[in-house]
mmCIF file of C-alpha atoms and ligand atoms in Angstrom:
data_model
loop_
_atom_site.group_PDB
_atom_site.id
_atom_site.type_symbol
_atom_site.label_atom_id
_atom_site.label_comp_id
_atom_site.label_asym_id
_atom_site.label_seq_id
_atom_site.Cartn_x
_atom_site.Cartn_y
_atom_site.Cartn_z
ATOM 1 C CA UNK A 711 18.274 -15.528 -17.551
ATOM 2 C CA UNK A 712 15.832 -17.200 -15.023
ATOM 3 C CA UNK A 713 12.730 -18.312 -16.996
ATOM 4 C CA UNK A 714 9.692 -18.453 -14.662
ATOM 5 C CA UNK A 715 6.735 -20.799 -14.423
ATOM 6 C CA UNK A 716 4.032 -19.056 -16.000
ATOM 7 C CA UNK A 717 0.562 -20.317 -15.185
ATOM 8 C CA UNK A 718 -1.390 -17.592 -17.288
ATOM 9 C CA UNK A 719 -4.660 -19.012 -19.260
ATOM 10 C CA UNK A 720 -3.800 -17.186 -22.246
ATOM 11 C CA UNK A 721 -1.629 -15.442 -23.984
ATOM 12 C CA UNK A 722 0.302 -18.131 -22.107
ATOM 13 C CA UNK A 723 3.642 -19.958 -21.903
ATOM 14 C CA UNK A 724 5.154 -21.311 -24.969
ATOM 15 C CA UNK A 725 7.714 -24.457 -25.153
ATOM 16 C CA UNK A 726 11.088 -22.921 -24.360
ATOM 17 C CA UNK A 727 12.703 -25.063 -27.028
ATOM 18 C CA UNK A 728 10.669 -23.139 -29.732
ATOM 19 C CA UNK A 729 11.010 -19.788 -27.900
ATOM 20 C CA UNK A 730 14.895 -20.557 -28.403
ATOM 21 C CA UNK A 731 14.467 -21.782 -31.886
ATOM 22 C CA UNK A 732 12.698 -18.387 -33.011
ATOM 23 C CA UNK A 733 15.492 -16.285 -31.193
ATOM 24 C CA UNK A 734 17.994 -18.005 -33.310
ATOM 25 C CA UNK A 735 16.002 -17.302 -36.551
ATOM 26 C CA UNK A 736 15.207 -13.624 -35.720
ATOM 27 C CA UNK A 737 17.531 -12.206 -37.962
ATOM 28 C CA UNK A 738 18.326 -14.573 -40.590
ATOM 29 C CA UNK A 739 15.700 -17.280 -41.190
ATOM 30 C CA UNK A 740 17.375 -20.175 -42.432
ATOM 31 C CA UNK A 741 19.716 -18.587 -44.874
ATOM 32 C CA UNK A 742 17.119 -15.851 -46.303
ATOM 33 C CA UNK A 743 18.977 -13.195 -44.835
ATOM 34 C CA UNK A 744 16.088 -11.788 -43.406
ATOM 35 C CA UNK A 745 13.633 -12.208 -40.256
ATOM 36 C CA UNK A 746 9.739 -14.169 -40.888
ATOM 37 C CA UNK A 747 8.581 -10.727 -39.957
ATOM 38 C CA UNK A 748 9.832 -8.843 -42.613
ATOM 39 C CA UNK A 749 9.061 -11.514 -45.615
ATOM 40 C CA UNK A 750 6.401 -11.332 -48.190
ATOM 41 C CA UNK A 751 3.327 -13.592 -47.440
ATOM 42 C CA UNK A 752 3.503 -14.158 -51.007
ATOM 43 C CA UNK A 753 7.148 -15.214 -51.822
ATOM 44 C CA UNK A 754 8.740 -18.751 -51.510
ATOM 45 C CA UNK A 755 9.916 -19.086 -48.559
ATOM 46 C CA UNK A 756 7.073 -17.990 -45.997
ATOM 47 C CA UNK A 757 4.635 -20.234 -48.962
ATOM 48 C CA UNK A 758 6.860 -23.137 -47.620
ATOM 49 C CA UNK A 759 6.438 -22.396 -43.750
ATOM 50 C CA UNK A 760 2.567 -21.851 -44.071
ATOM 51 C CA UNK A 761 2.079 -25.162 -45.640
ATOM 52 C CA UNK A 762 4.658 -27.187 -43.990
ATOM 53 C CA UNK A 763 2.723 -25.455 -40.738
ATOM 54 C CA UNK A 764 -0.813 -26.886 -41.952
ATOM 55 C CA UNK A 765 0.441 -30.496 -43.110
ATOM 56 C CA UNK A 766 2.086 -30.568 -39.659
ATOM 57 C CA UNK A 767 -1.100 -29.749 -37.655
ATOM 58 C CA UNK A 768 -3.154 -31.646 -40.069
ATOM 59 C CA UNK A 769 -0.837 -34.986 -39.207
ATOM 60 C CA UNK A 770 -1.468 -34.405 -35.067
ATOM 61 C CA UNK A 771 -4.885 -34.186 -35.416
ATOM 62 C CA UNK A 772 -5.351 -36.207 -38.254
ATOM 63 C CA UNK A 773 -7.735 -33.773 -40.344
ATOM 64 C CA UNK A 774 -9.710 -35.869 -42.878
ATOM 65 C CA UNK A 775 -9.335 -34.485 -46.381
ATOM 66 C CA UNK A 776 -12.678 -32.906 -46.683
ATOM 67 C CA UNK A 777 -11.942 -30.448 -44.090
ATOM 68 C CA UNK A 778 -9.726 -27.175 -44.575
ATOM 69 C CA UNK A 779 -7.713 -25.571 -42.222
ATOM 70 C CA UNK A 780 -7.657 -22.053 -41.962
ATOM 71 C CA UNK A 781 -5.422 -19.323 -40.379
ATOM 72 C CA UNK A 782 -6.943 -16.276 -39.853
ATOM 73 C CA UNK A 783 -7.397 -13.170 -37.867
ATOM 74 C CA UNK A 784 -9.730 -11.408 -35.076
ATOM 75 C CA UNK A 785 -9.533 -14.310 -33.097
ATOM 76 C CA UNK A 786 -11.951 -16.554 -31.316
ATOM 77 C CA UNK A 787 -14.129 -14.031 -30.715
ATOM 78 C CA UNK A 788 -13.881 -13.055 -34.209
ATOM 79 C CA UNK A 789 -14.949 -16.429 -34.794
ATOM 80 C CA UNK A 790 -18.583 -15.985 -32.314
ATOM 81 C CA UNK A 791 -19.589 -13.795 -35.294
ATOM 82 C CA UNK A 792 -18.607 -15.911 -38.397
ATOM 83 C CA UNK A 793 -19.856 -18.730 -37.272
ATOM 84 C CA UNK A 794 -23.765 -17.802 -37.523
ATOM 85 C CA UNK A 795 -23.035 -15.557 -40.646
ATOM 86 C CA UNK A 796 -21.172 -19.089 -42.496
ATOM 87 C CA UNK A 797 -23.374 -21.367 -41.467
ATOM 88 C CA UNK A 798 -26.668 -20.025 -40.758
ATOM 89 C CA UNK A 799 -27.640 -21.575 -44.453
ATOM 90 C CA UNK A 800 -30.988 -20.081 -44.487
ATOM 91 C CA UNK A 801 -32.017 -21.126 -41.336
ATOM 92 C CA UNK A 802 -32.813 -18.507 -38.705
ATOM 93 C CA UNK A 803 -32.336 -20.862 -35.468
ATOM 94 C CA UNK A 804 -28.833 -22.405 -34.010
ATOM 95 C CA UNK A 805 -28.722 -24.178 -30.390
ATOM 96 C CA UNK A 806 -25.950 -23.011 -27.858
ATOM 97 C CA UNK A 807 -24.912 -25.197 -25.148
ATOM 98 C CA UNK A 808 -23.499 -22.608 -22.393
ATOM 99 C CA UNK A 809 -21.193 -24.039 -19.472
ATOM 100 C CA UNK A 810 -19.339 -21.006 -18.777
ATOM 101 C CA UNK A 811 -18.612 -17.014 -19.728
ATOM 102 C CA UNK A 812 -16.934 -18.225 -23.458
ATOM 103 C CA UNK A 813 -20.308 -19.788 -23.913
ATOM 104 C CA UNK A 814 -22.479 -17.063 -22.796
ATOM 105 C CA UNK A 815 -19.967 -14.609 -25.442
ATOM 106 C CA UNK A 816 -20.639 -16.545 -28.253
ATOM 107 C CA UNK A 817 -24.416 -16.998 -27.911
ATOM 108 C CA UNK A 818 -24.840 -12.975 -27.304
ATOM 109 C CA UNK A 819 -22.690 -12.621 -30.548
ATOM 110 C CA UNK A 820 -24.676 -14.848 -32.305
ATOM 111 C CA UNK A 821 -27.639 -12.825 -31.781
ATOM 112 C CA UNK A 822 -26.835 -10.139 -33.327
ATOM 113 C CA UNK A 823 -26.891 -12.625 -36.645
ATOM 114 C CA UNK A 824 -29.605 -15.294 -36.192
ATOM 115 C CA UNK A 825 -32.878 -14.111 -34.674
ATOM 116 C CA UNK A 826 -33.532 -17.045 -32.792
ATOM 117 C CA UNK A 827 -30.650 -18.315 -30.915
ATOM 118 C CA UNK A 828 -31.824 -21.222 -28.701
ATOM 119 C CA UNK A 829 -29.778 -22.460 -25.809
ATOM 120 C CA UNK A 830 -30.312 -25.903 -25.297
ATOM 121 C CA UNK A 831 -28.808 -26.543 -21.920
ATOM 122 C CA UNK A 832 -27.091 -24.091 -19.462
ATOM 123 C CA UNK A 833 -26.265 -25.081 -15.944
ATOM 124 C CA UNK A 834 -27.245 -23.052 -12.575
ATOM 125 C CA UNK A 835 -23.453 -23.350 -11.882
ATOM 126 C CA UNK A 836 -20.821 -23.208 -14.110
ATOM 127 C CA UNK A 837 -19.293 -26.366 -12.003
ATOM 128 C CA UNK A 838 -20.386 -28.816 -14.620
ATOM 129 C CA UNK A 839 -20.315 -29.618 -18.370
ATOM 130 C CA UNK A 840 -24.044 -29.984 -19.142
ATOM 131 C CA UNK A 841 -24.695 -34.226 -19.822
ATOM 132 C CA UNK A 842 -25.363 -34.240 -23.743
ATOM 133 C CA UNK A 843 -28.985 -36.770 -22.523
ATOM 134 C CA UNK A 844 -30.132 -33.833 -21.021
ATOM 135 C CA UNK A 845 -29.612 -31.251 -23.645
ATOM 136 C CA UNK A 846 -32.977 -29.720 -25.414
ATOM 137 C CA UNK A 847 -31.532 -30.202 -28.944
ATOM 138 C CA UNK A 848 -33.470 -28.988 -32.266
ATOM 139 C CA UNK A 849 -33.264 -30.768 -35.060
ATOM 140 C CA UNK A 850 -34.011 -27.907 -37.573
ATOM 141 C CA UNK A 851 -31.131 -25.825 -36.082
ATOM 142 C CA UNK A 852 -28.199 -24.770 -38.561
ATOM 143 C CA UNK A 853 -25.765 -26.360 -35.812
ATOM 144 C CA UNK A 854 -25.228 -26.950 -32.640
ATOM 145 C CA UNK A 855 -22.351 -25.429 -30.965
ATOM 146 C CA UNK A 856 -20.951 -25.852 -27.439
ATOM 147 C CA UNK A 857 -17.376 -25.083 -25.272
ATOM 148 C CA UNK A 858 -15.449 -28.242 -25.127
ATOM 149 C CA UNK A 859 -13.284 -26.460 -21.948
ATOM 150 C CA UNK A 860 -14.176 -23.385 -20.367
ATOM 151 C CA UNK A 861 -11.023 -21.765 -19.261
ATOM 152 C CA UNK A 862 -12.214 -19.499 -16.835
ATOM 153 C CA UNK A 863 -14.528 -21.852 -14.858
ATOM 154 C CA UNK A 864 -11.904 -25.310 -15.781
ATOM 155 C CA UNK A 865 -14.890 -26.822 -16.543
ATOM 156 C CA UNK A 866 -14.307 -29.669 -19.659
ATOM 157 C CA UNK A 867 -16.163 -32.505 -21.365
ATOM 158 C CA UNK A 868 -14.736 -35.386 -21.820
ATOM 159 C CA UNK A 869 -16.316 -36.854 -24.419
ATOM 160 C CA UNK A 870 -18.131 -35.698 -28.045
ATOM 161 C CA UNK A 871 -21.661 -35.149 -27.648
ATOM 162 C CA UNK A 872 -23.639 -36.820 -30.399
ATOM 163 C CA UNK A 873 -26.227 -34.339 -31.822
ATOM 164 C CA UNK A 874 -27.185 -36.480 -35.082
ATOM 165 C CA UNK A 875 -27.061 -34.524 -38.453
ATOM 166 C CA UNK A 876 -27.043 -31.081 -37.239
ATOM 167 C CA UNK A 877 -23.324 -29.736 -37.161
ATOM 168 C CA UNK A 878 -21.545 -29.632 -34.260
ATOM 169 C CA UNK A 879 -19.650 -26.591 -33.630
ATOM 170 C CA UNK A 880 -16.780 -26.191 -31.151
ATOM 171 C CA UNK A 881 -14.570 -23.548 -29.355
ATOM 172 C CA UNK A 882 -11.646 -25.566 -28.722
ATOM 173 C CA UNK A 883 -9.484 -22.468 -27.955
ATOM 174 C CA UNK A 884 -8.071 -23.525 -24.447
ATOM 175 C CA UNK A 885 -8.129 -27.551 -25.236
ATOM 176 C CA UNK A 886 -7.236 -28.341 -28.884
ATOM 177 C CA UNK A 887 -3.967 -30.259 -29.124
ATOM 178 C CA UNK A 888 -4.038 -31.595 -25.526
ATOM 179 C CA UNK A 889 -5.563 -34.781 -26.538
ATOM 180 C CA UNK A 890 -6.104 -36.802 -30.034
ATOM 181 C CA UNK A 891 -9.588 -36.085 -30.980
ATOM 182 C CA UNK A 892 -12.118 -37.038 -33.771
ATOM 183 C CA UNK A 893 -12.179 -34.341 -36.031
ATOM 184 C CA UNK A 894 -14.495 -36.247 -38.145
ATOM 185 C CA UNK A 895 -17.232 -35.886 -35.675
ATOM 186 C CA UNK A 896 -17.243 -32.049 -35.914
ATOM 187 C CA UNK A 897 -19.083 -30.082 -38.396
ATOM 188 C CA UNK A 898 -16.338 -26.711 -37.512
ATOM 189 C CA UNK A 899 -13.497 -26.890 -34.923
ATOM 190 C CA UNK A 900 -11.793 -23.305 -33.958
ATOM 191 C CA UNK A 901 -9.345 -21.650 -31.556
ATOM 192 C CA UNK A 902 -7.652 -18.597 -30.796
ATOM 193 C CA UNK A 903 -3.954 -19.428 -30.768
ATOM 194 C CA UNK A 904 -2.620 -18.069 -27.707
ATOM 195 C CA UNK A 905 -3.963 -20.652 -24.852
ATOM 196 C CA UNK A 906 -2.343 -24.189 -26.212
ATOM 197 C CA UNK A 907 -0.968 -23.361 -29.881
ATOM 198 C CA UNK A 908 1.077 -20.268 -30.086
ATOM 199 C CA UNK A 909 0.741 -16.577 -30.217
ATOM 200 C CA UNK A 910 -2.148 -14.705 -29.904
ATOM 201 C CA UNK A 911 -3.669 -12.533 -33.243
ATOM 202 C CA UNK A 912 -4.328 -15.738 -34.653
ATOM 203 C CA UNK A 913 -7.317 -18.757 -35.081
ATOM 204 C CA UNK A 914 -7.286 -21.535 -36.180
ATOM 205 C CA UNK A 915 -10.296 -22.902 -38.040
ATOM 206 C CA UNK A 916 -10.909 -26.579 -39.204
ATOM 207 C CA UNK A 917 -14.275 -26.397 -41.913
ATOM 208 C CA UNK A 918 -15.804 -29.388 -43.182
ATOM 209 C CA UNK A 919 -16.143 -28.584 -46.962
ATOM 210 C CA UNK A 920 -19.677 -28.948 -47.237
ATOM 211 C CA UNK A 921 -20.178 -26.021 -44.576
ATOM 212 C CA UNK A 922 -18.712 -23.866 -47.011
ATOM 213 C CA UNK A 923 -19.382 -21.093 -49.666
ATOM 214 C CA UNK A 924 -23.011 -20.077 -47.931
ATOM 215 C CA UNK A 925 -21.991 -17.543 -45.907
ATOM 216 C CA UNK A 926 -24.540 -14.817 -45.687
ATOM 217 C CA UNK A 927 -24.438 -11.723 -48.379
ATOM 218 C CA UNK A 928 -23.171 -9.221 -45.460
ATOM 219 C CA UNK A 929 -20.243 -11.810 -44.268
ATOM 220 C CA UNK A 930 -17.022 -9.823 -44.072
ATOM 221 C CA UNK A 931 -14.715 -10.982 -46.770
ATOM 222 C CA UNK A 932 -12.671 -11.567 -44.040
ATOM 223 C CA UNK A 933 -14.549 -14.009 -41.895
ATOM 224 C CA UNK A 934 -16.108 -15.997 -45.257
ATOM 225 C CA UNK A 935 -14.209 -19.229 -44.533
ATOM 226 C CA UNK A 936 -15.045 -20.276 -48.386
ATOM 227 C CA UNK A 937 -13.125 -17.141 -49.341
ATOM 228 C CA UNK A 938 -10.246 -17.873 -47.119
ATOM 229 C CA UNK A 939 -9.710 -21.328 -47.900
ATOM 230 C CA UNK A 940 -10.053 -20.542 -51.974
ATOM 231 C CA UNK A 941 -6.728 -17.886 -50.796
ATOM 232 C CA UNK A 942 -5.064 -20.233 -49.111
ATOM 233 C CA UNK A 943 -6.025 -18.272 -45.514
ATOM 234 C CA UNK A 944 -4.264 -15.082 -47.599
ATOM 235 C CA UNK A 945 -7.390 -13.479 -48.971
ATOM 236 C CA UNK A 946 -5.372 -10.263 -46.983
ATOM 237 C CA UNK A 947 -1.818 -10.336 -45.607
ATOM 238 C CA UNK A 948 -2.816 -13.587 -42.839
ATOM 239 C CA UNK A 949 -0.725 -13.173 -39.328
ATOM 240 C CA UNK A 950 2.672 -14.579 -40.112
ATOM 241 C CA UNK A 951 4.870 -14.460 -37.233
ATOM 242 C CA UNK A 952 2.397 -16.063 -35.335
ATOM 243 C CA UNK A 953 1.607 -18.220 -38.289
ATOM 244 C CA UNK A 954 5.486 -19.151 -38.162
ATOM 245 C CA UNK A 955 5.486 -19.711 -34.486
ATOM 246 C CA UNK A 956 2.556 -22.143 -34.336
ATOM 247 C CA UNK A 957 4.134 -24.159 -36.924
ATOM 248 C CA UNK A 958 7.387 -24.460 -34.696
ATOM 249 C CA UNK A 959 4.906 -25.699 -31.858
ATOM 250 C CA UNK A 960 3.298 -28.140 -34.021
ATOM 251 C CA UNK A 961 6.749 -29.893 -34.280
ATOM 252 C CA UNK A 962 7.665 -29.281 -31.224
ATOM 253 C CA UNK A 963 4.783 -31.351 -30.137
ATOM 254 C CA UNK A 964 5.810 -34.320 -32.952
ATOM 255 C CA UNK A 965 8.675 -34.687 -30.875
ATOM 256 C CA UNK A 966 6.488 -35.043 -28.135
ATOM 257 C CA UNK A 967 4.909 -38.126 -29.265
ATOM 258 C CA UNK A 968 2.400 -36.220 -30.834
ATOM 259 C CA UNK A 969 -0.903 -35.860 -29.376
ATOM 260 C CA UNK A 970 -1.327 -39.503 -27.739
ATOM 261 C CA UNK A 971 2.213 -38.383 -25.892
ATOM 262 C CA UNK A 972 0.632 -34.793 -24.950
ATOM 263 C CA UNK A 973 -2.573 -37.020 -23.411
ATOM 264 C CA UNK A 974 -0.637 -39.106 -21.406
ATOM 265 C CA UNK A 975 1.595 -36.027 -19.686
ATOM 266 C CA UNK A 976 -1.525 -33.761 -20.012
ATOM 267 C CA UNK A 977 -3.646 -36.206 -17.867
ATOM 268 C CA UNK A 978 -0.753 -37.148 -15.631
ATOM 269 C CA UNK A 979 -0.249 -33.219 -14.601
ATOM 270 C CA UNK A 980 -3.546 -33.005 -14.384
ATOM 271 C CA UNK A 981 -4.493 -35.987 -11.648
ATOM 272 C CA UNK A 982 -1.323 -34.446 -9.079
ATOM 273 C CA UNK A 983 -2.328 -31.633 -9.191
ATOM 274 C CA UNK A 984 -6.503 -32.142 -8.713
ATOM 275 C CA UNK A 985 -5.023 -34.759 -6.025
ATOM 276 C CA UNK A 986 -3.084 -32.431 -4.196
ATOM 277 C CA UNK A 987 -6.300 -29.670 -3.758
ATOM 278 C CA UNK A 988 -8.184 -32.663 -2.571
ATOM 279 C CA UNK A 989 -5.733 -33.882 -0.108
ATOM 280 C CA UNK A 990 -5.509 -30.094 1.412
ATOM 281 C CA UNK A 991 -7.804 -30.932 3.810
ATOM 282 C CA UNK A 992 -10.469 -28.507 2.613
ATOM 283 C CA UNK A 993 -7.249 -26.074 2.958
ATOM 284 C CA UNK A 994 -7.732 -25.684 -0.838
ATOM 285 C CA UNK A 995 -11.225 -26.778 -2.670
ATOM 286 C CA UNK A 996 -12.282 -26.975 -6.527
ATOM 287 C CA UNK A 997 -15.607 -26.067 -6.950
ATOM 288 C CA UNK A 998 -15.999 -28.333 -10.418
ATOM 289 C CA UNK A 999 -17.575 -31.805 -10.564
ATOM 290 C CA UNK A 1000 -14.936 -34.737 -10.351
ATOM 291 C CA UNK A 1001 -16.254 -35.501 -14.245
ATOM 292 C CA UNK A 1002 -15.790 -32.276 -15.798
ATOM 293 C CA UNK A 1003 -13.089 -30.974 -14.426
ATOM 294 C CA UNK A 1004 -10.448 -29.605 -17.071
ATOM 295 C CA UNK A 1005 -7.077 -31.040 -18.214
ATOM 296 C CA UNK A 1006 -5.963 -27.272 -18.662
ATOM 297 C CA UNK A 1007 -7.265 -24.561 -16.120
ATOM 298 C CA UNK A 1008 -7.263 -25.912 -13.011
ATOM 299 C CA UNK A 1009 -9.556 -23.521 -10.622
ATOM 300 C CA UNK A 1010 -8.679 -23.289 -6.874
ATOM 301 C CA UNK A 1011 -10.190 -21.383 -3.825
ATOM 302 C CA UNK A 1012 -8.145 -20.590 -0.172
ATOM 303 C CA UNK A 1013 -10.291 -21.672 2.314
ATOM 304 C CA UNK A 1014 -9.775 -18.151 4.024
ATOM 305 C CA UNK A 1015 -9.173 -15.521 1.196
ATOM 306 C CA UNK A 1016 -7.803 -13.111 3.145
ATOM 307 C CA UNK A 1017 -4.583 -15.286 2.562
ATOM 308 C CA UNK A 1018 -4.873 -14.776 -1.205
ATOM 309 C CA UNK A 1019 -2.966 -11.897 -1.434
ATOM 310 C CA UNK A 1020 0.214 -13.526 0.477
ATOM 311 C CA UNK A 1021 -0.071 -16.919 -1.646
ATOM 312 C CA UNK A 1022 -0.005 -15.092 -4.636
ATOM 313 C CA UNK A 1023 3.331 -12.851 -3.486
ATOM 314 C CA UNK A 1024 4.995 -15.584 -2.117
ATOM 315 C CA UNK A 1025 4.111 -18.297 -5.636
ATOM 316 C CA UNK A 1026 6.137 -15.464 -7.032
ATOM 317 C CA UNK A 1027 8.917 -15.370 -5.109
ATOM 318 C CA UNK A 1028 9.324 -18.594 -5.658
ATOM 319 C CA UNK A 1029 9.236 -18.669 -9.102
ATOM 320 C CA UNK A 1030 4.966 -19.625 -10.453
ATOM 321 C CA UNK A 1031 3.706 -16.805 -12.304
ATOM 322 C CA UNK A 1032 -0.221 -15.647 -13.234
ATOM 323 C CA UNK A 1033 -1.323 -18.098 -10.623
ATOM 324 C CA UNK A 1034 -4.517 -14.986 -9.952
ATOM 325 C CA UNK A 1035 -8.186 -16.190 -10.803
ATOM 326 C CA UNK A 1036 -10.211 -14.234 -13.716
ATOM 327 C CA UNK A 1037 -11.798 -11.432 -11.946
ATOM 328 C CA UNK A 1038 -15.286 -12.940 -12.394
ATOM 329 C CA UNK A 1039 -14.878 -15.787 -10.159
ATOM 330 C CA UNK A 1040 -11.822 -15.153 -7.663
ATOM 331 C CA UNK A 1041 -9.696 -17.155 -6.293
ATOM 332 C CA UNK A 1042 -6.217 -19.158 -8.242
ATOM 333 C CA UNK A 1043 -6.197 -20.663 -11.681
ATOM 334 C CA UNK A 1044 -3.400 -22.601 -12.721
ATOM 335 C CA UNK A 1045 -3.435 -23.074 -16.511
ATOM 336 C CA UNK A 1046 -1.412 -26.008 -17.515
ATOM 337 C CA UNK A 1047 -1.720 -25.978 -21.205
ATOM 338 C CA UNK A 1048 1.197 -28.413 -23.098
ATOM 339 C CA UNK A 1049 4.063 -25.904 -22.771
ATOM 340 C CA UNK A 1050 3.663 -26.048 -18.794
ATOM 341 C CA UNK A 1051 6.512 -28.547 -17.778
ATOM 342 C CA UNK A 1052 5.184 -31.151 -15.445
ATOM 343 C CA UNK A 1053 8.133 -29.822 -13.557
ATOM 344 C CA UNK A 1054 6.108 -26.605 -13.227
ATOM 345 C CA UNK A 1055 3.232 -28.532 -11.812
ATOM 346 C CA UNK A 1056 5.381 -30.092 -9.609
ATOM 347 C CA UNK A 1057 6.628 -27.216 -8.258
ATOM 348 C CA UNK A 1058 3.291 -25.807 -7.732
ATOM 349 C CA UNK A 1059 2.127 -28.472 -6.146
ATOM 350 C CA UNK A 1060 5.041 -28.755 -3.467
ATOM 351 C CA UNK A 1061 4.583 -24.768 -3.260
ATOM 352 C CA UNK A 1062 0.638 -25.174 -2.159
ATOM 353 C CA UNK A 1063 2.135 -27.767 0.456
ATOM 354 C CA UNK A 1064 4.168 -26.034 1.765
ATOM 355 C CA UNK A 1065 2.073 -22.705 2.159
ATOM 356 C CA UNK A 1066 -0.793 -24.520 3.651
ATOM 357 C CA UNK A 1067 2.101 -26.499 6.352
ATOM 358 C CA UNK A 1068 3.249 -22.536 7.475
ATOM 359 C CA UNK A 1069 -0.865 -21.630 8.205
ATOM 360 C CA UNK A 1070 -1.113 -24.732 10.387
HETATM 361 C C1 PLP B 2348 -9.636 -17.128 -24.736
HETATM 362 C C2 PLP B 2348 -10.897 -17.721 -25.241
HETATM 363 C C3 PLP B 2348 -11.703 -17.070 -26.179
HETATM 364 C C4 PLP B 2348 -11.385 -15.684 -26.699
HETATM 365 O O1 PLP B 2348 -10.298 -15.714 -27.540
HETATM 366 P P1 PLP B 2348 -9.807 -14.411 -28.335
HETATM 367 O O2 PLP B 2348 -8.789 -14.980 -29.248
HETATM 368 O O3 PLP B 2348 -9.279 -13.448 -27.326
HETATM 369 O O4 PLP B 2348 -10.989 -13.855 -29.064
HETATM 370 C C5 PLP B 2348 -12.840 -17.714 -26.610
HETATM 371 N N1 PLP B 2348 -13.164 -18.928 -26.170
HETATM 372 C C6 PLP B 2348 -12.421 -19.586 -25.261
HETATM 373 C C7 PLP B 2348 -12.838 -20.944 -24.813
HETATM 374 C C8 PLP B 2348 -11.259 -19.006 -24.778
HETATM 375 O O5 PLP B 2348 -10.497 -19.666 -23.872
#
């Protein structure tokens, strides 16, 4: 079996120790004679894995008690359309910060919910996150919501904006759990599973209580986060496997040190391999602003792109996967979420090296 570095930006790599630990439950989950796939969401022993899954996640991140956790379906994008329909709260008006194509998805979604959907800062280039001073914030909006990392452009703040009372609203899908954050600083925190928590067909949502139970009359059942959280996230049968397997990545990453531990290797893979593109000579450039660029997706040009096509063949040859940019902007994108070994990066970078040594 030769397991290959796999720099895809989601569904992406998981931690081989969990991948192992699943294989060995497949069949017979701890004595129950049968796999997490084929068990009632309902009986005892999937009960226990859901909950010891939340009180693990809820330790790394240290949730406050006033906020639930929710684990639901229809994923992040599923989420661009709850989130006016839970919190518009009567209000017709909600700013959008937009610093890349997630952003500019969840404002069009919200749209279709709030009549007046205001974006209150949006860059020329998506080569910089927005500076919070700057942003044209309204204080009767039902909340504020921005993209803490966009994972196509690798563009990521690195700090919490302040926007006062309003609620601040974040897409976290490609940068929750690489860092400890403030959770009590966020009105709703959500993200699809399958960048930096486990499989897709899930998201994860973290409510503050008080944002609850106003969801508008037409809200799904589905996406009415009051409704989940009174069900425990199993209003309807939730995602279990996936359910299962993020809960085996949340203690994976305990044994990581947890999230200060993740920060420390996160940042460290980070720096080499920003450090490396810069000491290419211009051979390979990143196009995003020293302060905003991203922990996890790491954007790249070739300085001649007609080399693209041979750096990508040859990266797998030698073993780094996925390495191809999103179709909208070209180029390489290395997404080094927590699974990615700094090994991998390592490799990588010693790969880019070498490839720009052969051009001369
Ligand atoms: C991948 C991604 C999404 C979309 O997630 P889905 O689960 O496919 O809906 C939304 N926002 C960000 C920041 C993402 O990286």
């Amino acid at each position: 079996m030769a397991r290959v570095y796999n720099f895809s930006a989601g569904p992406a790599a998981l931690p081989e120790e969990v991948l192992k630990q699943a294989a060995e439950e497949m069949l017979d989950w701890q004595g129950s004679g049968m796999s997490v796939m084929e068990m009632s969401h309902r009986g005892k022993a999937f009960v226990s894995i859901a909950s010891q899954a939340e009180a693990d996640l809820r330790e790394l991140l240290a949730v406050p008690d006033n906020y639930k956790v929710l684990f639901l379906q229809g994923g992040a994008t599923g989420q661009f359309a709850a989130i006016p329909m839970n919190l518009a709260r009567g209000k017709d008006t909600a700013d959008y910060v937009v610093n890349g194509s997630w952003g500019k998805k969840a404002v069009k979604e919200a749209g279709k919910y709030l009549p007046n959907v205001r974006v209150a800062a949006q860059p020329d280039s998506f080569t910089v996150a927005p500076d919070p001073a700057g942003w044209d914030l309204n204080a009767g909006a039902a909340y504020v919501h921005y993209t803490p990392n966009e994972t196509i452009e690798g563009v990521e703040f690195h700090a919490v904006p302040d926007v006062g009372d309003v609620p601040l609203v974040a897409d976290m899908s490609s940068t929750i759990l690489s860092r400890p954050i403030d959770v009590s600083k966020y009105g709703v925190i959500y993200a699809g599973a399958q960048k930096n928590i486990g499989p897709s067909g899930l998201v994860m949502v973290i409510v503050r209580e008080d944002l609850m139970g106003q969801a508008t009359a037409d809200c799904p059942t589905v996406l009415d986060w009051k409704a989940q959280a009174d069900a425990d996230s199993m209003l309807n049968t939730p995602p279990c496997y996936a359910w299962y397997i993020c809960g085996l990545v949340f203690q994976w990453l305990k044994r990581q040190g947890g999230l200060a531990g993740m920060a420390e290797i996160n940042k460290r893979k980070s720096d080499k391999l920003y450090a490396a593109i810069e000491a290419s000579d211009g051979f390979y450039t990143n196009p995003v602003q020293p302060g905003s660029r991203s922990w996890m997706n790491v954007p790249f040009v070739l300085r001649d792109d007609a080399l693209d096509e041979a750096f990508l063949s040859q990266a797998k040859a030698a073993g780094l996967e996925t390495l191809k940019g999103h179709r909208s902007v070209g180029g390489m994108r290395a997404s080094i979420y927590n699974a990615m070994p700094e090994a991998g990066v390592d490799a990588l970078i010693d790969f880019m090296q070498e490839f720009a040594r052969k051009q001369g």
